[in-house]
Coordinates of C-alpha atoms in Angstrom, one line a residue:
M1 CA -12.5 -10.5 11.5
K2 CA -12.2 -9.6 7.8
A3 CA -14.9 -9.9 5.2
K4 CA -14.0 -11.8 2.1
I5 CA -15.2 -10.8 -1.3
T6 CA -15.0 -13.8 -3.7
A7 CA -16.5 -12.4 -6.9
E8 CA -14.1 -10.4 -9.0
K9 CA -16.8 -8.1 -10.4
D10 CA -17.7 -7.1 -6.8
S11 CA -14.2 -6.5 -5.7
P12 CA -13.1 -2.9 -5.8
I13 CA -10.0 -1.8 -7.7
I14 CA -7.4 -0.4 -5.2
V15 CA -4.2 1.5 -5.8
G16 CA -1.1 1.4 -3.5
L17 CA 1.6 4.1 -3.6
D18 CA 5.0 3.3 -2.0
I19 CA 7.0 6.5 -1.6
G20 CA 10.5 5.0 -0.9
T21 CA 13.9 6.4 -0.7
T22 CA 15.2 4.7 -3.8
K23 CA 12.0 4.1 -5.8
I24 CA 8.4 5.2 -6.0
C25 CA 6.1 2.2 -6.8
V26 CA 2.4 2.2 -7.8
T27 CA 0.5 -1.0 -7.7
V28 CA -3.1 -1.5 -9.0
G29 CA -5.1 -4.5 -8.2
R30 CA -8.2 -6.2 -6.6
R31 CA -9.1 -9.4 -4.8
S32 CA -9.5 -12.3 -7.2
G33 CA -12.1 -15.1 -7.2
T34 CA -9.6 -17.3 -5.4
N35 CA -9.2 -14.8 -2.5
K36 CA -5.7 -13.8 -3.7
I37 CA -4.5 -10.5 -5.1
E38 CA -4.8 -9.9 -8.8
I39 CA -2.3 -7.3 -10.0
L40 CA -3.7 -5.2 -12.9
G41 CA -0.8 -2.8 -13.3
V42 CA 2.6 -1.7 -11.8
G43 CA 4.5 1.6 -12.3
K44 CA 7.8 2.6 -10.8
A45 CA 10.1 5.6 -11.0
E46 CA 13.4 6.6 -9.5
S47 CA 12.9 8.5 -6.2
S48 CA 15.1 11.5 -5.9
G49 CA 13.1 13.7 -3.5
V50 CA 13.0 11.4 -0.5
S51 CA 15.6 11.0 2.1
R52 CA 15.5 8.3 4.8
G53 CA 11.7 7.7 4.2
V54 CA 10.8 11.4 4.5
V55 CA 10.0 13.8 1.7
A56 CA 12.9 16.3 1.3
N57 CA 12.0 17.8 -2.1
I58 CA 8.3 18.1 -3.0
Q59 CA 8.7 19.0 -6.6
K60 CA 11.0 16.0 -7.4
T61 CA 8.8 13.7 -5.5
V62 CA 5.6 14.9 -7.3
S63 CA 7.4 14.4 -10.6
S64 CA 8.3 10.8 -9.7
I65 CA 4.8 10.0 -8.4
K66 CA 3.3 11.3 -11.7
Q67 CA 5.7 9.1 -13.7
A68 CA 4.9 6.0 -11.7
V69 CA 1.1 6.6 -11.8
E70 CA 1.1 7.2 -15.5
E71 CA 2.9 3.9 -16.1
A72 CA 0.6 1.9 -13.8
A73 CA -2.5 3.6 -15.3
G74 CA -1.4 2.7 -18.8
Q75 CA -0.7 -0.9 -17.9
S76 CA -4.0 -1.4 -16.0
N77 CA -6.2 0.8 -18.1
V78 CA -7.5 2.4 -14.9
D79 CA -8.0 6.1 -14.3
I80 CA -6.0 6.5 -11.0
K81 CA -7.5 9.2 -8.7
V82 CA -7.3 7.7 -5.1
V83 CA -4.3 6.0 -3.5
N84 CA -3.3 4.2 -0.3
V85 CA 0.0 5.7 0.7
G86 CA 2.9 4.2 2.8
I87 CA 4.6 6.2 5.5
A88 CA 7.9 5.6 7.3
G89 CA 10.8 7.5 8.7
Q90 CA 12.8 8.1 11.9
H91 CA 9.9 10.3 13.3
I92 CA 7.6 7.3 13.7
K93 CA 6.9 6.4 17.3
S94 CA 4.6 3.9 19.1
I95 CA 3.0 3.8 22.5
Q96 CA 0.6 1.4 24.4
H97 CA -2.7 2.6 25.8
R98 CA -5.9 1.2 27.2
G99 CA -9.5 2.3 26.3
I100 CA -12.9 1.6 27.8
L101 CA -16.4 1.7 26.3
T102 CA -19.6 1.2 28.3
R103 CA -22.4 0.1 26.0
K104 CA -26.2 0.9 26.5
D105 CA -27.1 -2.8 26.8
D106 CA -25.5 -6.2 26.6
S107 CA -26.5 -6.9 23.0
E108 CA -24.1 -8.4 20.4
I109 CA -20.9 -6.5 19.9
N110 CA -20.4 -5.5 16.2
R111 CA -17.7 -3.6 14.3
L112 CA -19.3 -0.2 15.0
D113 CA -18.6 -0.7 18.7
I114 CA -14.9 -1.4 18.0
E115 CA -14.8 1.7 15.8
R116 CA -16.2 3.8 18.6
L117 CA -13.5 2.6 20.9
I118 CA -10.8 3.3 18.3
E119 CA -12.2 6.8 17.6
D120 CA -11.8 7.6 21.3
M121 CA -8.1 6.7 21.1
Y122 CA -7.6 9.3 18.3
K123 CA -8.5 12.0 21.0
L124 CA -5.3 11.2 23.0
V125 CA -3.1 14.3 23.7
L126 CA 0.3 13.9 22.1
P127 CA 3.4 16.1 22.2
P128 CA 3.2 19.2 20.0
G129 CA 3.9 18.5 16.3
E130 CA 2.8 14.9 16.4
E131 CA -0.3 13.2 15.2
I132 CA -1.8 9.7 15.4
I133 CA -1.4 7.6 12.2
H134 CA -2.7 4.2 13.4
V135 CA -4.7 2.8 16.4
L136 CA -4.3 -1.0 16.4
P137 CA -6.5 -3.0 18.9
Q138 CA -4.7 -5.8 20.7
E139 CA -6.6 -7.9 23.3
F140 CA -10.1 -7.1 24.4
T141 CA -11.8 -7.5 27.8
I142 CA -15.5 -8.0 27.8
D143 CA -17.3 -7.7 31.1
N144 CA -14.1 -8.5 33.0
E145 CA -13.4 -11.5 30.7
P146 CA -9.8 -10.8 29.4
G147 CA -7.8 -12.2 26.5
I148 CA -10.4 -11.9 23.8
K149 CA -8.9 -11.3 20.3
D150 CA -12.1 -10.8 18.3
P151 CA -15.2 -9.7 20.3
I152 CA -17.6 -9.4 17.3
G153 CA -20.7 -11.4 18.0
M154 CA -20.2 -11.6 21.8
A155 CA -22.7 -10.2 24.3
G156 CA -21.4 -7.6 26.8
R157 CA -21.9 -4.2 28.3
R158 CA -18.4 -3.1 29.3
M159 CA -15.7 -3.3 26.6
E160 CA -12.0 -2.6 27.3
A161 CA -9.0 -3.0 24.9
N162 CA -5.3 -2.5 24.8
F163 CA -4.1 -0.5 21.9
H164 CA -0.9 -0.1 20.0
I165 CA -0.8 3.5 18.9
I166 CA 1.5 4.7 16.1
S167 CA 2.2 8.4 15.7
G168 CA 4.4 10.6 13.4
L169 CA 5.4 14.2 12.8
V170 CA 2.6 16.4 11.5
S171 CA 5.0 18.1 9.1
A172 CA 6.1 14.8 7.5
V173 CA 2.4 13.7 7.1
K174 CA 1.5 17.0 5.6
N175 CA 4.4 16.9 3.1
I176 CA 3.3 13.5 1.9
K177 CA -0.3 14.6 1.5
K178 CA 0.9 17.8 -0.3
C179 CA 2.9 15.6 -2.8
I180 CA -0.2 13.5 -3.4
V181 CA -2.5 16.6 -4.0
N182 CA 0.1 18.2 -6.3
A183 CA 0.1 15.0 -8.3
S184 CA -3.7 15.4 -8.8
L185 CA -4.5 12.5 -6.5
E186 CA -6.4 11.9 -3.3
V187 CA -5.2 10.0 -0.2
Q188 CA -7.6 7.1 0.7
D189 CA -5.5 6.0 3.7
L190 CA -2.0 6.6 5.2
I191 CA -0.5 3.2 6.2
L192 CA 2.7 2.5 8.1
E193 CA 5.0 0.6 5.7
P194 CA 6.1 -2.2 8.0
L195 CA 2.4 -3.0 8.6
A196 CA 1.9 -3.1 4.8
S197 CA 5.0 -5.3 4.3
S198 CA 3.8 -7.7 7.0
E199 CA 0.5 -8.3 5.1
A200 CA 2.5 -9.2 1.9
V201 CA 5.0 -11.7 3.4
L202 CA 3.6 -13.1 6.6
D203 CA 0.6 -15.4 7.2
E204 CA -1.6 -15.9 10.3
A205 CA 0.5 -18.9 11.4
D206 CA 3.7 -16.7 11.4
K207 CA 2.0 -14.0 13.5
D208 CA 0.5 -16.5 15.9
A209 CA 3.8 -18.2 16.5
G210 CA 5.7 -14.9 17.1
V211 CA 7.7 -13.3 14.3
V212 CA 9.9 -10.2 13.6
L213 CA 9.4 -8.6 10.2
V214 CA 12.5 -6.6 9.1
D215 CA 12.0 -4.6 5.9
I216 CA 15.4 -3.3 4.7
G217 CA 14.7 -0.4 2.4
G218 CA 16.9 2.2 0.7
G219 CA 16.8 4.8 3.5
T220 CA 15.2 3.0 6.5
T221 CA 14.9 -0.4 8.1
D222 CA 11.4 -1.0 9.4
V223 CA 10.7 -3.5 12.2
A224 CA 7.3 -5.0 13.3
I225 CA 7.0 -7.7 16.0
F226 CA 3.9 -9.9 16.1
H227 CA 2.9 -12.5 18.8
E228 CA -0.3 -14.5 19.1
G229 CA -1.6 -12.8 16.0
I230 CA -1.3 -9.3 17.5
I231 CA 1.2 -6.5 16.7
R232 CA 3.3 -5.9 19.8
H233 CA 6.1 -3.5 18.7
T234 CA 7.0 -1.3 15.8
A235 CA 10.2 0.8 15.0
V236 CA 11.9 2.5 12.1
I237 CA 15.7 2.5 12.0
P238 CA 17.2 5.4 9.9
L239 CA 19.7 3.1 8.2
G240 CA 19.2 1.2 4.9
G241 CA 20.7 0.0 1.7
N242 CA 21.8 3.5 0.6
I243 CA 24.2 3.9 3.4
V244 CA 25.9 0.6 2.4
T245 CA 26.3 2.0 -1.1
E246 CA 27.9 5.2 0.3
D247 CA 30.3 3.1 2.3
I248 CA 31.3 1.2 -0.8
K249 CA 31.7 4.5 -2.7
Q250 CA 34.0 5.8 0.0
G251 CA 35.9 2.6 0.8
C252 CA 36.6 1.6 -2.8
S253 CA 36.9 5.2 -4.3
V254 CA 34.4 4.6 -7.0
L255 CA 31.4 6.5 -8.4
R256 CA 28.0 6.1 -6.7
N257 CA 26.4 4.2 -9.6
Q258 CA 29.4 1.9 -9.7
A259 CA 29.1 1.3 -5.9
E260 CA 25.4 0.3 -6.3
L261 CA 26.3 -2.1 -9.1
L262 CA 29.1 -3.7 -7.0
K263 CA 26.7 -4.1 -4.1
I264 CA 23.9 -5.8 -6.2
R265 CA 26.1 -8.0 -8.4
F266 CA 29.0 -9.0 -6.2
G267 CA 28.0 -7.9 -2.7
S268 CA 27.9 -10.3 0.3
A269 CA 27.1 -9.8 4.0
L270 CA 29.7 -12.4 5.0
A271 CA 33.4 -11.7 4.0
D272 CA 34.5 -15.2 5.0
E273 CA 32.3 -16.7 2.3
N274 CA 34.4 -15.1 -0.4
K275 CA 37.7 -16.2 -1.9
E276 CA 40.9 -14.2 -1.4
N277 CA 41.9 -14.2 -5.1
E278 CA 38.5 -12.9 -6.6
V279 CA 39.0 -9.5 -8.1
I280 CA 36.5 -7.1 -9.9
S281 CA 37.8 -4.7 -12.5
V282 CA 35.9 -1.3 -12.4
P283 CA 36.3 1.1 -15.3
G284 CA 38.2 4.3 -14.3
L285 CA 37.3 7.8 -15.1
R286 CA 38.1 9.2 -18.5
G287 CA 41.8 8.8 -19.2
R288 CA 42.4 6.7 -16.1
D289 CA 43.2 3.0 -15.8
A290 CA 40.6 0.5 -14.6
K291 CA 40.5 -0.1 -10.8
E292 CA 40.8 -3.6 -9.3
I293 CA 38.7 -4.3 -6.2
S294 CA 38.9 -7.5 -4.1
V295 CA 35.5 -9.2 -3.6
K296 CA 36.5 -10.1 -0.1
N297 CA 37.3 -6.4 0.8
L298 CA 34.0 -5.4 -0.7
A299 CA 32.3 -7.9 1.5
Y300 CA 34.1 -6.6 4.6
I301 CA 32.8 -3.1 3.9
I302 CA 29.2 -4.4 3.5
Q303 CA 29.4 -6.7 6.5
A304 CA 30.5 -3.9 8.8
R305 CA 27.4 -1.8 8.0
M306 CA 25.0 -4.7 7.9
E307 CA 26.2 -5.8 11.4
E308 CA 25.3 -2.3 12.6
I309 CA 21.8 -2.4 11.1
I310 CA 21.2 -5.9 12.6
E311 CA 22.4 -4.8 16.0
H312 CA 19.8 -2.0 15.9
V313 CA 17.1 -4.6 15.0
Y314 CA 18.3 -6.9 17.8
Y315 CA 18.1 -4.0 20.3
E316 CA 14.4 -3.4 19.2
I317 CA 13.7 -7.2 19.7
K318 CA 15.2 -7.2 23.2
S319 CA 13.5 -4.0 24.3
S320 CA 10.1 -5.3 23.1
G321 CA 10.3 -8.1 25.7
Y322 CA 9.5 -10.8 23.1
E323 CA 13.0 -12.1 22.4
N324 CA 12.2 -15.6 23.8
K325 CA 8.7 -15.9 22.2
L326 CA 9.7 -15.8 18.5
I327 CA 8.9 -19.3 17.3
G328 CA 8.5 -17.9 13.7
G329 CA 11.9 -16.2 13.9
I330 CA 13.0 -13.2 11.8
V331 CA 11.6 -12.6 8.3
I332 CA 13.7 -10.1 6.2
T333 CA 12.2 -8.4 3.2
G334 CA 12.7 -5.3 1.1
G335 CA 15.4 -4.5 -1.4
G336 CA 18.2 -5.1 1.2
A337 CA 17.0 -8.7 1.7
Q338 CA 18.4 -9.7 -1.7
L339 CA 22.0 -9.3 -0.3
K340 CA 23.9 -12.6 -0.4
H341 CA 24.5 -14.4 2.9
L342 CA 22.4 -11.9 4.9
V343 CA 20.3 -14.6 6.4
Q344 CA 23.4 -16.3 7.8
L345 CA 24.7 -13.0 9.3
V346 CA 21.3 -12.3 10.9
E347 CA 21.2 -15.8 12.5
Y348 CA 24.9 -15.4 13.7
I349 CA 24.3 -12.1 15.4
T350 CA 20.8 -12.7 16.9
G351 CA 20.8 -16.5 17.4
I352 CA 17.2 -16.5 15.9
D353 CA 16.1 -18.4 12.9
C354 CA 15.8 -16.2 9.8
R355 CA 14.4 -16.4 6.3
V356 CA 13.7 -14.1 3.3
G357 CA 10.0 -13.1 2.9
F358 CA 8.6 -13.0 -0.6
P359 CA 5.2 -11.4 -1.5
N360 CA 4.3 -14.1 -4.1
E361 CA 2.2 -16.2 -1.6
H362 CA -0.7 -13.7 -1.9
L363 CA -0.5 -13.1 -5.7
A364 CA -3.0 -14.7 -8.0
K365 CA -1.9 -16.1 -11.4
N366 CA -1.7 -13.2 -13.8
E367 CA -2.4 -13.2 -17.5
V368 CA -2.7 -9.4 -17.7
L369 CA 0.9 -8.4 -17.0
P370 CA 3.9 -9.4 -19.1
K371 CA 5.6 -12.5 -17.6
N372 CA 8.8 -10.6 -16.7
S373 CA 6.8 -7.9 -14.9
Y374 CA 4.8 -10.5 -13.0
D375 CA 8.0 -12.4 -12.0
E376 CA 9.6 -9.2 -10.9
L377 CA 6.7 -8.6 -8.5
K378 CA 7.6 -11.7 -6.5
S379 CA 10.8 -10.0 -5.4
P380 CA 11.1 -8.8 -1.8
L381 CA 11.6 -5.3 -3.4
Y382 CA 7.8 -5.1 -3.9
A383 CA 6.7 -6.3 -0.5
T384 CA 5.6 -2.8 0.7
G385 CA 3.8 -1.9 -2.6
I386 CA 1.8 -5.2 -2.6
G387 CA 1.2 -4.9 1.1
L388 CA -0.3 -1.4 0.6
L389 CA -2.7 -2.9 -2.0
I390 CA -3.7 -5.7 0.4
K391 CA -4.3 -3.2 3.3
G392 CA -6.4 -1.1 1.0
I393 CA -8.6 -4.0 -0.1
Q394 CA -9.1 -5.1 3.5
A395 CA -10.2 -1.6 4.5
E396 CA -12.8 -1.5 1.7
E397 CA -14.1 -4.9 2.8
E398 CA -14.3 -3.8 6.4
Q399 CA -16.1 -0.6 5.4
E400 CA -18.7 -2.7 3.6
E401 CA -19.1 -4.9 6.7
M402 CA -19.6 -1.7 8.8
S403 CA -22.2 -0.5 6.4
E404 CA -24.1 -3.7 6.9
D405 CA -23.8 -3.3 10.7
K406 CA -25.2 0.3 10.5
E407 CA -28.1 -0.9 8.4
K408 CA -28.9 -3.6 11.0
D409 CA -28.6 -1.1 13.8
R410 CA -31.0 1.3 12.0
L411 CA -33.6 -1.4 11.5
S412 CA -33.3 -2.5 15.1
I413 CA -33.7 1.0 16.4
G414 CA -36.7 1.5 14.1
R415 CA -38.4 -1.6 15.5
I416 CA -37.8 -0.4 19.1
V417 CA -39.1 3.1 18.4
Q418 CA -42.2 1.7 16.6
G419 CA -42.8 -0.6 19.6
E420 CA -42.4 2.3 22.0
S421 CA -44.8 4.5 20.1
K422 CA -47.6 1.8 20.2
E423 CA -47.0 1.3 23.9
K424 CA -47.2 5.1 24.6
G425 CA -50.4 5.3 22.6
L426 CA -52.1 2.7 24.8
F427 CA -51.0 4.4 28.0
K428 CA -52.3 7.8 26.7
W429 CA -55.7 6.3 26.0
F430 CA -56.0 5.0 29.6
R431 CA -54.8 8.3 31.0
D432 CA -57.3 10.3 28.9
I433 CA -60.2 8.1 30.3
I434 CA -59.1 8.6 33.9
K435 CA -58.7 12.3 33.3
D436 CA -62.2 12.6 31.9
G437 CA -63.6 10.8 35.0
N438 CA -65.2 8.1 33.0
E439 CA -65.7 4.7 34.6
I440 CA -63.8 1.9 33.0
D441 CA -66.5 -0.6 32.4
D442 CA -67.2 -2.8 29.5
A443 CA -69.6 -0.4 27.9
S444 CA -67.3 2.7 28.1
Y445 CA -64.4 0.6 26.9
L446 CA -66.2 -0.5 23.9
G447 CA -67.6 2.9 23.2
K448 CA -64.3 4.7 23.5
K449 CA -62.5 2.1 21.3

């Protein structure tokens, strides 16, 4: 259950920070009056200190973060101090666990009860060097009644739940936090990137039907599987768009920036979709002739690597046990999703329906940003950045709802204590009379009172 703030003036301004392998993106926004996301500013910078989703050079990463924050702050006219940060990388793991909470009475369950159950999960003992990043509730069981998705408002004494727990390396988390602190910022929340991307490109109908989100980034490919509205499986594959660029660089004997341009402008994930006689002329190094590259050969290089990535994704789908329950199919997003004919290749290898996920469904009409910047935000490239923003807004709204629940609990406890004190006072009066040896007749009663 998520609270909805419908007045713009009440909606807090949130900042999302996507520390990717190829780019660092900062998004500033809030919930609009139409319940969509209004983007106030965007900043991006080239990422040179991150490798496969993990910080490899703190100084370079901090410099890129500062650059992106400065651009977003200037565009939105917001003093950025607190950010919601994305985390990914090969070190990410997920496990399933079950938790139990016995309540004092069978009064209505509220968000605070769920938070208590979640807090217990954070006490799990993990292997050395790992820490819990997310505890995600799945189905609840209330007083032996299973299969409950949202128990808020129900009455019950014994509350059980299955949890999807996501953990990561302590060192990787510390390095991200150190970069944020060194950039004179504060971490509001650390959010797994595939969870953020899913908020930007999937709706509740997709998650209910059963869907696989595949976010193909520069250094990693993130996978999240949903079924019946609940997250069932997460994985991070340490292969992404950058390795395709490296393959083109080696296979075509060109510079890295030329390989990246070839991939973006002429790349295709299906070689058979290209003609034999199409040729690209690439400028040679100083004093050397231009190099001619066949578009079909380029596609063969890209297809080989993309097949490997999709095979990894398909393995995660099969190992999750939900291969035959995916009515919503596969949704690909991220920068790698822009590759031509990738949807057809995914469908050919997996036999599952596929589409590209765009984050524009959740964006409100924008008159603040320049039109070209707003149009650019609708690209799959910004799915994670916008998703981090959405997750941050949801967290603020849930915090507000919890504050209301705490206030209700406080007032309720106050009434109980007050009632108890009156009751105790009456019993004390009777006890004192009996102790004094007085007879309890009408006259003494009236006299004592």
